[in-house]
Short mmCIF file of C-alpha atoms in Angstrom, two decimals:
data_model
loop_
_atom_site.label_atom_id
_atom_site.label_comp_id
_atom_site.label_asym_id
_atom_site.label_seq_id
_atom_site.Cartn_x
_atom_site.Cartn_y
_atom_site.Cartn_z
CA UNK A 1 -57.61 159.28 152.00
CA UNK A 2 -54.74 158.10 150.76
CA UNK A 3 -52.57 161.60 150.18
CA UNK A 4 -53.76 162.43 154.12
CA UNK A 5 -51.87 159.33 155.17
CA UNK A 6 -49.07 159.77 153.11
CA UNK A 7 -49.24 163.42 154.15
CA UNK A 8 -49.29 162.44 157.61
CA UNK A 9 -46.75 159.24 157.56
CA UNK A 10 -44.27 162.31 155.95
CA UNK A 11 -44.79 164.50 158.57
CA UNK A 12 -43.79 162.53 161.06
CA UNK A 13 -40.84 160.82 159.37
CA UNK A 14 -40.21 164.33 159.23
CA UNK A 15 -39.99 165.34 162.46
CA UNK A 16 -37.99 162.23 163.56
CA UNK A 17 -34.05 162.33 164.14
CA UNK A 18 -33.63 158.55 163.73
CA UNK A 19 -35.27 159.12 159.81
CA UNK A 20 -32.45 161.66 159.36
CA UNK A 21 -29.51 159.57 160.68
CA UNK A 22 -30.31 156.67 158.89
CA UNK A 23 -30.33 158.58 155.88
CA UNK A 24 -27.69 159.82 156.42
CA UNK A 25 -25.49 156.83 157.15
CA UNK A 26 -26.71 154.96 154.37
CA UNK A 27 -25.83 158.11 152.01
CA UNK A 28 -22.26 158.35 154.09
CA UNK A 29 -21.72 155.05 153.62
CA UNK A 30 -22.63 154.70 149.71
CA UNK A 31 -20.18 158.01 148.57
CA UNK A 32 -17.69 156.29 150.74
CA UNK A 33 -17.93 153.52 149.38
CA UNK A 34 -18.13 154.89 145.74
CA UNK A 35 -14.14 156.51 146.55
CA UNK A 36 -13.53 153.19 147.73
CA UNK A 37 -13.85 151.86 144.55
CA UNK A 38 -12.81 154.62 142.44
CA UNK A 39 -9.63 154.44 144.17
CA UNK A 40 -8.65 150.88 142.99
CA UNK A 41 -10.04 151.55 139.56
CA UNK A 42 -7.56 154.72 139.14
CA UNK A 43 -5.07 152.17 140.47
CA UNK A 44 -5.78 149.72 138.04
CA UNK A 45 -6.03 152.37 135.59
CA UNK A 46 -2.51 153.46 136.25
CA UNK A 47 -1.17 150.02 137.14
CA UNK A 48 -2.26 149.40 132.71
CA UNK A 49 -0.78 152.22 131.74
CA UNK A 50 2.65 151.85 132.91
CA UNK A 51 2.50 148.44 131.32
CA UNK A 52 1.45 149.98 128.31
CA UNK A 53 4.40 152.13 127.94
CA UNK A 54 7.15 149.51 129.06
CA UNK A 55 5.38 147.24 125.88
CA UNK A 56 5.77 150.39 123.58
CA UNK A 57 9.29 151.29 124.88
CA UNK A 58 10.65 147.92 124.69
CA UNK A 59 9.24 146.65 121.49
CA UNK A 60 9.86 150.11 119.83
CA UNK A 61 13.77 149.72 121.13
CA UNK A 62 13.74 146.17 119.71
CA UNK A 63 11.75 147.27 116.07
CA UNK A 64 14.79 150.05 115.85
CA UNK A 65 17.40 147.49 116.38
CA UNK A 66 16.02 144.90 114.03
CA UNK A 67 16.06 147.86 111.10
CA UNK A 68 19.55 148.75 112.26
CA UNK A 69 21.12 145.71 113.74
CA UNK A 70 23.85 146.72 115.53
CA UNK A 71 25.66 143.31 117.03
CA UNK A 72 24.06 143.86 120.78
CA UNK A 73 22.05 141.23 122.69
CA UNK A 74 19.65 140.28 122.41
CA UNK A 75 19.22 139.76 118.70
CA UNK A 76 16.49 141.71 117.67
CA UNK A 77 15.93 139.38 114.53
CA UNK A 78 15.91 135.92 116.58
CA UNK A 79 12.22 135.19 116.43
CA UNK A 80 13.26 132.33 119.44
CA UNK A 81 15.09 134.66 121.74
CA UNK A 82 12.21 137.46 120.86
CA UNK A 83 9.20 134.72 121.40
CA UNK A 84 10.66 133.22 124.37
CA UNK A 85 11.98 136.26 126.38
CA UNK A 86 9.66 139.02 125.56
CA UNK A 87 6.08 138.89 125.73
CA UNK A 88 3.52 141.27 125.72
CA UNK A 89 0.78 142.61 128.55
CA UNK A 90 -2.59 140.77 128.05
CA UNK A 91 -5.19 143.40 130.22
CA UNK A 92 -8.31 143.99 131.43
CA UNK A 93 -9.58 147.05 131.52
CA UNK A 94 -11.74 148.39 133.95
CA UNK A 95 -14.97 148.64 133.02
CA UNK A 96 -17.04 152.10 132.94
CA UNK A 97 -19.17 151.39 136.17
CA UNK A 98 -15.88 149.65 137.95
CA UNK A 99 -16.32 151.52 141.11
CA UNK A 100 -19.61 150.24 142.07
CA UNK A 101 -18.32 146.80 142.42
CA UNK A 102 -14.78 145.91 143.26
CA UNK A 103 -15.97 142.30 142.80
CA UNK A 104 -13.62 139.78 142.53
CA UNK A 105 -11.05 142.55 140.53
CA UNK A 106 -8.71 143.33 143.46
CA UNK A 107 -7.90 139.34 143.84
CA UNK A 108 -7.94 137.95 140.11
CA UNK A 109 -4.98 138.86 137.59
CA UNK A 110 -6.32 141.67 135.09
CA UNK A 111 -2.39 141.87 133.79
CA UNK A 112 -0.97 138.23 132.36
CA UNK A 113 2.47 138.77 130.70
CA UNK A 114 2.06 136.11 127.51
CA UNK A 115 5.26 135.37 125.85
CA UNK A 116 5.88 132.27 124.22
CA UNK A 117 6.33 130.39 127.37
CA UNK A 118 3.99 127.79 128.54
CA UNK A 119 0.11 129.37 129.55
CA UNK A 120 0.92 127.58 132.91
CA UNK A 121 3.94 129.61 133.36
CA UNK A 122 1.76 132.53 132.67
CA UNK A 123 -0.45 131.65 135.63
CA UNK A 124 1.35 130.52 138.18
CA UNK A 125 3.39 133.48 137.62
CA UNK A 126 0.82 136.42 137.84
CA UNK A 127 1.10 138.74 139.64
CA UNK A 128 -1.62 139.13 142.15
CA UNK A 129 -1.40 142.69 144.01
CA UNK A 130 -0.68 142.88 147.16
CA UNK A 131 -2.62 144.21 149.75
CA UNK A 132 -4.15 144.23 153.31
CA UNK A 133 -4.91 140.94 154.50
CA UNK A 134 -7.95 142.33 156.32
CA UNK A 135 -9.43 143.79 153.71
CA UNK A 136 -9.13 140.52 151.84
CA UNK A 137 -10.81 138.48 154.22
CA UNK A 138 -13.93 141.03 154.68
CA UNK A 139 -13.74 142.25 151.35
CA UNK A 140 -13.89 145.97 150.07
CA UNK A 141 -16.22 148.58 151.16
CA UNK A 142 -17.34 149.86 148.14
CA UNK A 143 -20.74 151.12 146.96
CA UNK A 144 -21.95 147.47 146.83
CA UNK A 145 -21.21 146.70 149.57
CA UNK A 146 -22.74 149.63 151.56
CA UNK A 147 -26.30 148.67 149.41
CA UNK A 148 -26.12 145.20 150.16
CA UNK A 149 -25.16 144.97 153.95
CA UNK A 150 -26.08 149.20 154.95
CA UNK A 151 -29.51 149.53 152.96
CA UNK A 152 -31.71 146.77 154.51
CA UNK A 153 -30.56 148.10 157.70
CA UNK A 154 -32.02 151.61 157.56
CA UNK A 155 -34.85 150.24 155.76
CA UNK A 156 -35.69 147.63 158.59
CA UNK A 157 -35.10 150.61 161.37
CA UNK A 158 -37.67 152.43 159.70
CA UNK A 159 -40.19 149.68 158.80
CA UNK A 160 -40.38 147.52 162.00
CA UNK A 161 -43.29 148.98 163.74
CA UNK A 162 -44.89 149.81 161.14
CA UNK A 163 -47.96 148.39 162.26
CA UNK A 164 -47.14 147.70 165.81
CA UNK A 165 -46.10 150.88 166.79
CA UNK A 166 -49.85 152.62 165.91
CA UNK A 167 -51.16 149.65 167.89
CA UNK A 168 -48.72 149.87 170.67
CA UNK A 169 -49.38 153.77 170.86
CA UNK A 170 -53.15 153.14 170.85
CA UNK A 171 -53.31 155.29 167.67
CA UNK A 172 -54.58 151.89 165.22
CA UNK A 173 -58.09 152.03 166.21
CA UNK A 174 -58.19 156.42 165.54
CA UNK A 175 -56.38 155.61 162.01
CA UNK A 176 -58.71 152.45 160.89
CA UNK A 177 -62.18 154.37 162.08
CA UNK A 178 -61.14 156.37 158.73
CA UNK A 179 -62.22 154.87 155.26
CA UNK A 180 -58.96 153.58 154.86
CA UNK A 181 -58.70 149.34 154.56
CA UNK A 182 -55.92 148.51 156.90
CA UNK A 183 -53.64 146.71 153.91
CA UNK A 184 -53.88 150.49 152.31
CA UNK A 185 -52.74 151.85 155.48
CA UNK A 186 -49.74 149.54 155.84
CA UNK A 187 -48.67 149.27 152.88
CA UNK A 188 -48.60 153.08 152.07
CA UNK A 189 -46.35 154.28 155.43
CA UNK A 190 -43.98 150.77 153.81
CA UNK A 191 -44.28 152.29 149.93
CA UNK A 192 -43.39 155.88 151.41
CA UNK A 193 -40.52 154.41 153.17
CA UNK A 194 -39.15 151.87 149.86
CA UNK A 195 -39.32 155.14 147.99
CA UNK A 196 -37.33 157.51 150.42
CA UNK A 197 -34.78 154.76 151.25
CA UNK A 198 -34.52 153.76 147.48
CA UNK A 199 -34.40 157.59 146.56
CA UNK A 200 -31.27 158.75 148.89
CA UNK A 201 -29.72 155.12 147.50
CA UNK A 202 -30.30 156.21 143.54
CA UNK A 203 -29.23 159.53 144.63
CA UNK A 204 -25.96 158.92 146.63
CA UNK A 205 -24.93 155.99 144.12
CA UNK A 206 -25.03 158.51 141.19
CA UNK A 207 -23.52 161.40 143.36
CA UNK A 208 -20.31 159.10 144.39
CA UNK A 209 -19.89 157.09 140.97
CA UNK A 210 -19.30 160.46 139.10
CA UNK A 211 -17.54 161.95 141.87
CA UNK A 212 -15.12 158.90 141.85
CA UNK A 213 -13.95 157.91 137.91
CA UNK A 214 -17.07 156.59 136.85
CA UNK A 215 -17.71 157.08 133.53
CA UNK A 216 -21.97 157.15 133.15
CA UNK A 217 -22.20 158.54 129.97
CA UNK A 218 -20.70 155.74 128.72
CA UNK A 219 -23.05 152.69 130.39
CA UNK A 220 -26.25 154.34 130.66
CA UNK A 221 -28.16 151.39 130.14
CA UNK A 222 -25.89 149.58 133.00
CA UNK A 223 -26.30 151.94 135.43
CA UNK A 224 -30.11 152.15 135.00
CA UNK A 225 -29.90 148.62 135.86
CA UNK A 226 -28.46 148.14 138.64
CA UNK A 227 -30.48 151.49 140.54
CA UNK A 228 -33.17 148.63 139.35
CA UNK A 229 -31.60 146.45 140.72
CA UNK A 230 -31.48 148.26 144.42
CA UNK A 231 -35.22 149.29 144.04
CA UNK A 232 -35.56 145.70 143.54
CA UNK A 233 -33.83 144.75 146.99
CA UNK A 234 -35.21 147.47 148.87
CA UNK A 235 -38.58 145.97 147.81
CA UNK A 236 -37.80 142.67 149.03
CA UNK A 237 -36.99 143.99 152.57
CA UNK A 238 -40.37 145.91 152.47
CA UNK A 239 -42.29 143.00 151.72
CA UNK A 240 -40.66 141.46 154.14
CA UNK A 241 -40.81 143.87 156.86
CA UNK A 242 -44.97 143.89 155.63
CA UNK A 243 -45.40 140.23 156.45
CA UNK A 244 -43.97 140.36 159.69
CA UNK A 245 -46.41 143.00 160.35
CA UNK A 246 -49.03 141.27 159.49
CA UNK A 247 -47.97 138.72 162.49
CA UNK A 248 -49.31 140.79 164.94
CA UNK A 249 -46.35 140.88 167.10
CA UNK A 250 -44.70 143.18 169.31
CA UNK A 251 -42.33 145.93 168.13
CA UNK A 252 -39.69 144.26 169.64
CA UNK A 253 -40.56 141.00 168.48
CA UNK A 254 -40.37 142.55 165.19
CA UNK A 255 -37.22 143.63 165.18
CA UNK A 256 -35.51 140.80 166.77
CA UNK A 257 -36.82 138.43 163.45
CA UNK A 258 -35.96 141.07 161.20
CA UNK A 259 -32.40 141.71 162.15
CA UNK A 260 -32.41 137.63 162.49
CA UNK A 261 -33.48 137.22 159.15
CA UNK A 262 -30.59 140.05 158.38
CA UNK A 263 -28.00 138.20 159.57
CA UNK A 264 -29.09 134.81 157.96
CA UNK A 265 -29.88 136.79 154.47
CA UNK A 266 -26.87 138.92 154.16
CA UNK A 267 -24.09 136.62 156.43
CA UNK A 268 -24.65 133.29 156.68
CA UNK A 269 -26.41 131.93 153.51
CA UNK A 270 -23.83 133.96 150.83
CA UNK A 271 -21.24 132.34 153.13
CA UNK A 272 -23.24 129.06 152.94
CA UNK A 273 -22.95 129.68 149.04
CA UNK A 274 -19.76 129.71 149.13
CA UNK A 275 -18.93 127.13 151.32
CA UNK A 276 -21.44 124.62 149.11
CA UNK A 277 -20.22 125.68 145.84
CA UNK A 278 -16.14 124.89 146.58
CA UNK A 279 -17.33 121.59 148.50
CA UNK A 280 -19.65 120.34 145.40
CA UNK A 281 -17.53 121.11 142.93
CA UNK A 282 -13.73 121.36 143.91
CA UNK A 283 -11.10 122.97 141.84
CA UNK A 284 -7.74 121.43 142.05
CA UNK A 285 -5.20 123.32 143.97
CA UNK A 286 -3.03 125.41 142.56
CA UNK A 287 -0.35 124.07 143.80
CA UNK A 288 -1.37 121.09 142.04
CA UNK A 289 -0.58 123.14 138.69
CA UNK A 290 2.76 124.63 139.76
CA UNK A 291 4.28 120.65 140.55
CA UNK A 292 2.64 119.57 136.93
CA UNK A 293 4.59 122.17 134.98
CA UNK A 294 7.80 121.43 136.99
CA UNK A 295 7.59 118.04 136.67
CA UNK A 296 7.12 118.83 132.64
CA UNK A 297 10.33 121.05 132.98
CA UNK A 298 12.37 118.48 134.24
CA UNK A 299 10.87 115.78 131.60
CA UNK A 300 11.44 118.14 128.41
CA UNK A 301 14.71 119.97 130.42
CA UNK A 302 17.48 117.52 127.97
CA UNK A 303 15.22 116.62 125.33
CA UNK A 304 15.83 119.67 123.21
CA UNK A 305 17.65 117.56 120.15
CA UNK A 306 14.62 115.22 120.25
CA UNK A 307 11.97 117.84 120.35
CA UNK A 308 13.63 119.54 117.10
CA UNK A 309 13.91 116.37 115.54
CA UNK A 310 10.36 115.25 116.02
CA UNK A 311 8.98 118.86 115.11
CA UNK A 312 10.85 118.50 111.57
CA UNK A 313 9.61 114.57 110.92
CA UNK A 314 6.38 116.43 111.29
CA UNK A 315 6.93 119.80 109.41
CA UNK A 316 8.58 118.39 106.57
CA UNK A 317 10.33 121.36 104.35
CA UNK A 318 10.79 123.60 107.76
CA UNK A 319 14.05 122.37 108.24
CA UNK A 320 16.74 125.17 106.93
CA UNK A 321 19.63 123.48 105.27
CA UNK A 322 22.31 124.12 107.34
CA UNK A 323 20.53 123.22 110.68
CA UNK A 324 21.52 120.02 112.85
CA UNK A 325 18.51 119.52 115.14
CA UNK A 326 21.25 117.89 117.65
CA UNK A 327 24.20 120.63 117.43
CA UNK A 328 23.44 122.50 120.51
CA UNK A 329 21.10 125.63 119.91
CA UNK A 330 19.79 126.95 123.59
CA UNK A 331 16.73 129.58 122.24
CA UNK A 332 15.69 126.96 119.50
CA UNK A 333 16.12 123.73 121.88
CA UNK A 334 13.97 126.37 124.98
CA UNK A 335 11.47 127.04 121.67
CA UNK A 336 10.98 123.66 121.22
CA UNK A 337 10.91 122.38 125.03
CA UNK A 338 8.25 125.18 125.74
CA UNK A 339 5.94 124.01 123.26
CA UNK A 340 5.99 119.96 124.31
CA UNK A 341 5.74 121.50 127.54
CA UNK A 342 2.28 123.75 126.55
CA UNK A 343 1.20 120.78 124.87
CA UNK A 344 1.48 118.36 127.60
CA UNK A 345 -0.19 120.58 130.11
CA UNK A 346 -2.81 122.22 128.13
CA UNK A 347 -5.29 119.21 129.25
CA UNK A 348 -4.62 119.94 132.89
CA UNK A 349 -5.59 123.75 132.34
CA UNK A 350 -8.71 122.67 130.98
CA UNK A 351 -9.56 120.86 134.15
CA UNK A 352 -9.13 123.78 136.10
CA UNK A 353 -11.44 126.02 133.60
CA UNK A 354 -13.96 123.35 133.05
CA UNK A 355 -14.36 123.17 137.35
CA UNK A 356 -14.29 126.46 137.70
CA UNK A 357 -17.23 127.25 135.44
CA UNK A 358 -19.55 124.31 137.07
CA UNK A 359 -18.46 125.96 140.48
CA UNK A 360 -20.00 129.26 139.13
CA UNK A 361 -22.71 128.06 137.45
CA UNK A 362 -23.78 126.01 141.20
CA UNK A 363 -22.94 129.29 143.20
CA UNK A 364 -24.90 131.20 140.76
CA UNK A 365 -28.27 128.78 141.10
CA UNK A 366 -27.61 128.70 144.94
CA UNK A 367 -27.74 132.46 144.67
CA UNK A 368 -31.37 132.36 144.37
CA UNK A 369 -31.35 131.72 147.89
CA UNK A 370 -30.27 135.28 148.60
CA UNK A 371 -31.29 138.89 147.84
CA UNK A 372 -28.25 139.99 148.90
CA UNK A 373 -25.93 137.63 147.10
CA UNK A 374 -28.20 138.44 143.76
CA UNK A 375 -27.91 141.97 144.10
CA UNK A 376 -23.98 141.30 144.38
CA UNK A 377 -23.72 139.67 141.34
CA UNK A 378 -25.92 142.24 139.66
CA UNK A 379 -23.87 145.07 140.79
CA UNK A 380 -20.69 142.94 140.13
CA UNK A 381 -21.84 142.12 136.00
CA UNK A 382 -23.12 145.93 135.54
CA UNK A 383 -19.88 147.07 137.29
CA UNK A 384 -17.42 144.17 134.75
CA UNK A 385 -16.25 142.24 137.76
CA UNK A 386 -17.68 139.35 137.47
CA UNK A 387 -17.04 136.48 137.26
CA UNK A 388 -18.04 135.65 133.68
CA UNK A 389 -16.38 138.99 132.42
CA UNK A 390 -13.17 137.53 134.00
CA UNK A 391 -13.68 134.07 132.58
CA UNK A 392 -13.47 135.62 129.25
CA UNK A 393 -10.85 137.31 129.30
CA UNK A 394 -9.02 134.14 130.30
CA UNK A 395 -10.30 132.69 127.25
CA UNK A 396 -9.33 135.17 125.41
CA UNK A 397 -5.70 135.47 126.99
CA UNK A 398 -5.52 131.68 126.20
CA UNK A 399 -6.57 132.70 122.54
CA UNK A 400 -3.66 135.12 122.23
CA UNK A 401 -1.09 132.62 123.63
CA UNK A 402 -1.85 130.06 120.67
CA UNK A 403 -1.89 133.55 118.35
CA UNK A 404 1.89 134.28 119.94
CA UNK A 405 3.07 131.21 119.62
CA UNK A 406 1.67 130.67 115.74
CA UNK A 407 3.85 134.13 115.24
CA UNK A 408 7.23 132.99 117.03
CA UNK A 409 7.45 129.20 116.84
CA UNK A 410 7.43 128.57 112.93
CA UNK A 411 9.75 131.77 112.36
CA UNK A 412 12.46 130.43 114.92
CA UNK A 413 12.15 126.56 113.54
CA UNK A 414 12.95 128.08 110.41
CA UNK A 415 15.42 130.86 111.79
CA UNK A 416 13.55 133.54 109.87
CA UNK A 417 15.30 136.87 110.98
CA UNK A 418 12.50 139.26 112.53
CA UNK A 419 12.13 142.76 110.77
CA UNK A 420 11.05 145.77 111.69
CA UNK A 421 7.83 145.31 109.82
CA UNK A 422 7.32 141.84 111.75
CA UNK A 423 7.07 143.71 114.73
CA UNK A 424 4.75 145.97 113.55
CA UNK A 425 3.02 142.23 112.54
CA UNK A 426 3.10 140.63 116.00
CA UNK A 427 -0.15 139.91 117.30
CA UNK A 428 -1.74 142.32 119.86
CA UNK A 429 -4.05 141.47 122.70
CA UNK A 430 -7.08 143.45 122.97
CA UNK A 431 -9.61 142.43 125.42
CA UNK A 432 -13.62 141.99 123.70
CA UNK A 433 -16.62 142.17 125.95
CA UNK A 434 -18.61 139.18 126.26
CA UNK A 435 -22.00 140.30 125.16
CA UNK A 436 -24.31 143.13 126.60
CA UNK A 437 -24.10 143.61 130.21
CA UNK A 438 -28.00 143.20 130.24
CA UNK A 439 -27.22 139.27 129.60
CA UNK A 440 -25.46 138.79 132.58
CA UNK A 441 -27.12 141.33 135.31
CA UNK A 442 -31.02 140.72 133.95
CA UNK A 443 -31.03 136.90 135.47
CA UNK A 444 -30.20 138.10 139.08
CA UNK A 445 -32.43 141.08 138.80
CA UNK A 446 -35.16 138.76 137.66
CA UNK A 447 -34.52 136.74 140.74
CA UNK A 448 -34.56 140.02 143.18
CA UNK A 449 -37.75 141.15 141.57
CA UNK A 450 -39.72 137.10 141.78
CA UNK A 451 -38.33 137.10 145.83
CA UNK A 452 -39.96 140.88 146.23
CA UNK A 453 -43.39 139.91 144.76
CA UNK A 454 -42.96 136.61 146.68
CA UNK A 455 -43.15 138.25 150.05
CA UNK A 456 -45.78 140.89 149.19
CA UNK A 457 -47.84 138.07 147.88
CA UNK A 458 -47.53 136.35 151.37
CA UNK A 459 -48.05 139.61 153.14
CA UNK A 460 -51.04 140.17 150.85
CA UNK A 461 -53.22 137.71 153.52
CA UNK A 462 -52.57 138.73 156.44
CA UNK A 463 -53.10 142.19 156.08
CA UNK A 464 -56.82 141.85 156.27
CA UNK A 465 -56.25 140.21 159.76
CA UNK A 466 -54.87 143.48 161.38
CA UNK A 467 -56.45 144.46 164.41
CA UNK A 468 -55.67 147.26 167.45
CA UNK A 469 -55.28 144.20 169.61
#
């Protein structure tokens, strides 16, 4: 009995226009979405590369110099002027999936020039893109988006009278005089709708992602994932769509509390999120940051002879010979103001890391209080634009700053002329990924997949109460 309602249900899904349209907006709207994102990973693509080659060219010209010093500034062999005034690209790459999630990509640094300045310096000087205000304030329309906001939409056009439509066309009684219990009815024309919604959405994401840079081959296991991930969420809007039926309301009725509980699921409560999260736990301003290293530029600014000094009391033997830590040495005394300057503000930086992370870590449990804010982060860890991707690469940034500095800072106290195999020496910043993606995208798939059998175990009740009145 079974295959003749699913037979049946097909045929007229079939024979519908609104199936067809809806299918093929959401389709539209994931591919479109998918070029959306593949755009700004080419651009970040390019955007590393030419960084890449101004690093080569510059520290090539410089190793060439320093084997054939040729009386030009800057010195080549001045590890001070070198530490101080060059630096080196700290990136993050885009990861293989990046165009299913811009994420939070397009509006955190993924390109911090380190040089031996302070870390603050490096932050307060980034160099955020720049780019529509619009599209800041609503955000990108890439494939995520078009699966979290576009997806429940089609589904809930398709799923609203599920059960009040038969009754409203006088058609219940007919179908329930069959051997068919009325939960098998309903939820077979709902599982034959989750399945064709959830199939153009697997189909279209894969289409657009390797039409647009992404690179599947390489994340298999991510991309399996997060098409999880959307069969998840399309099964929490059929559950949902289920219970209501079960209500016994009105078509209309129906669809008025679904597209409420649309607006409150996918609008307000991620806004609510994030509203909560920065009011619970506050990060200082940035602005904050910027007036503590200035204030540490003026304090250190004419202390160069006593910064020297003090260094050498404490590095006893680093002092060359013929060095007065008072005679007036500007890349030595900027060396040495730098570094009082890193380690004065170094404590302040770690307020702003340690708030940060409790502000995630609240946004991510408040999370649970959204399908659509889950499936977000899901799509954002699978695509590497989350948030915890991010966070450790600004770990690992602050790791290569210390590494820098440990190069430079000894080598200028000491006024070591640089070589050209001490370029070939200088540390390198390579970005590691934190863990399997599985680690960070299984937790709000978990929570997707508990909401979904939530709502079908509510449904599960009132599906014996169905009637034709």
């Amino acid at each position: 009995m079974i295959r003749t309602v699913l037979a049946h249900e097909w045929r007229l899904l079939r024979r519908a226009p609104a199936t067809w349209i809806a299918l093929a907006l959401l389709a539209v709207s994931i591919v479109f979405g998918a070029s959306n994102g593949g755009r700004w990973a080419d651009f970040q693509h390019q955007t590393l590369a030419e960084a890449e080659a101004y690093e080569a060219e510059t520290y090539g010209d410089l190793a060439r110099r320093a084997a054939a010093p040729d009386g030009e500034w800057p010195d080549p062999s001045s590890a001070a002027n070198i530490g101080m005034f060059y630096g080196r690209y700290a990136t993050l790459p885009p990861g293989p999936l990046a165009p299913l999630a811009v994420g939070q990509s397009d509006v955190a640094p993924y390109a911090l020039y380190v040089s031996g300045k302070t870390l603050a310096s490096t932050h307060t000087k980034s160099a955020e893109e720049l780019g529509n205000p619009q599209a800041y304030v609503t955000g990108r329309f890439d494939t995520a988006f078009a699966l979290v906001v576009v997806l429940p939409l089609v589904l809930l056009v398709l799923l609203f009278d599920i059960a009040s439509g038969e009754r409203e066309r006088e058609t219940l009684g007919l179908v329930l005089s069959q051997p068919v219990r009325p939960g098998t009815l309903v939820w077979a024309k709902a599982g034959l709708r989750w399945a064709l919604v959830a199939g153009v959405a697997w189909a279209a994401s894969a289409l657009g992602l390797a039409l647009f840079g992404a690179d599947l081959g390489a994340a298999p296991g991510g991309l399996a994932l997060a098409l999880l991930a959307v069969a998840a969420y399309a099964a929490v809007w059929t559950a949902l769509a289920v219970w209501v039926a079960t209500r016994g309301w009105p078509s209309a009725t129906n669809a008025l509390v679904l597209a409420a509980v649309w607006v409150a699921v996918v609008v307000v409560v991620p806004g609510l999120i994030g509203a909560a999260s920065g009011a619970l736990e506050p990060v200082p301003s940035r602005t904050h940051l910027i007036e503590a290293h200035r204030e540490a530029d003026t304090r250190f600014a004419a202390r160069g002879g006593e910064l020297l000094t003090a260094y050498y009391d404490a590095n006893p033997g680093a002092q060359p010979a013929d060095l007065d830590p008072m005679q007036y040495d500007f890349p030595l005394y900027y060396t040495a103001r730098q570094g009082a300057m890193q380690d004065t503000l170094a404590p302040l930086l770690r307020r702003y890391d340690d708030a940060l992370a409790a502000q995630e870590r609240l946004a991510n449990g408040l999370a649970l209080l959204s399908p659509a804010a889950l499936l977000q982060n899901t799509l954002a860890a699978v695509a590497g634009t989350d948030h915890a991707r991010h966070a450790a690469y600004l770990r690992q940034v602050e790791d290569f700053h210390a590494a820098h500095r440990d190069f430079f800072a000894p080598r200028a106290y000491q006024r070591v002329a640089l070589t050209a195999s001490d370029y070939e020496a200088m540390p390198r910043f390579a970005f590691v990924e934190p863990g399997a993606v599985a680690t960070r995208a299984l937790w709000p798939l978990g929570g997707i997949a508990v909401l979904a059998l939530t709502l079908a175990a509510c449904a599960a009740p009132g599906l014996r109460r169905i009637t034709t009145h």
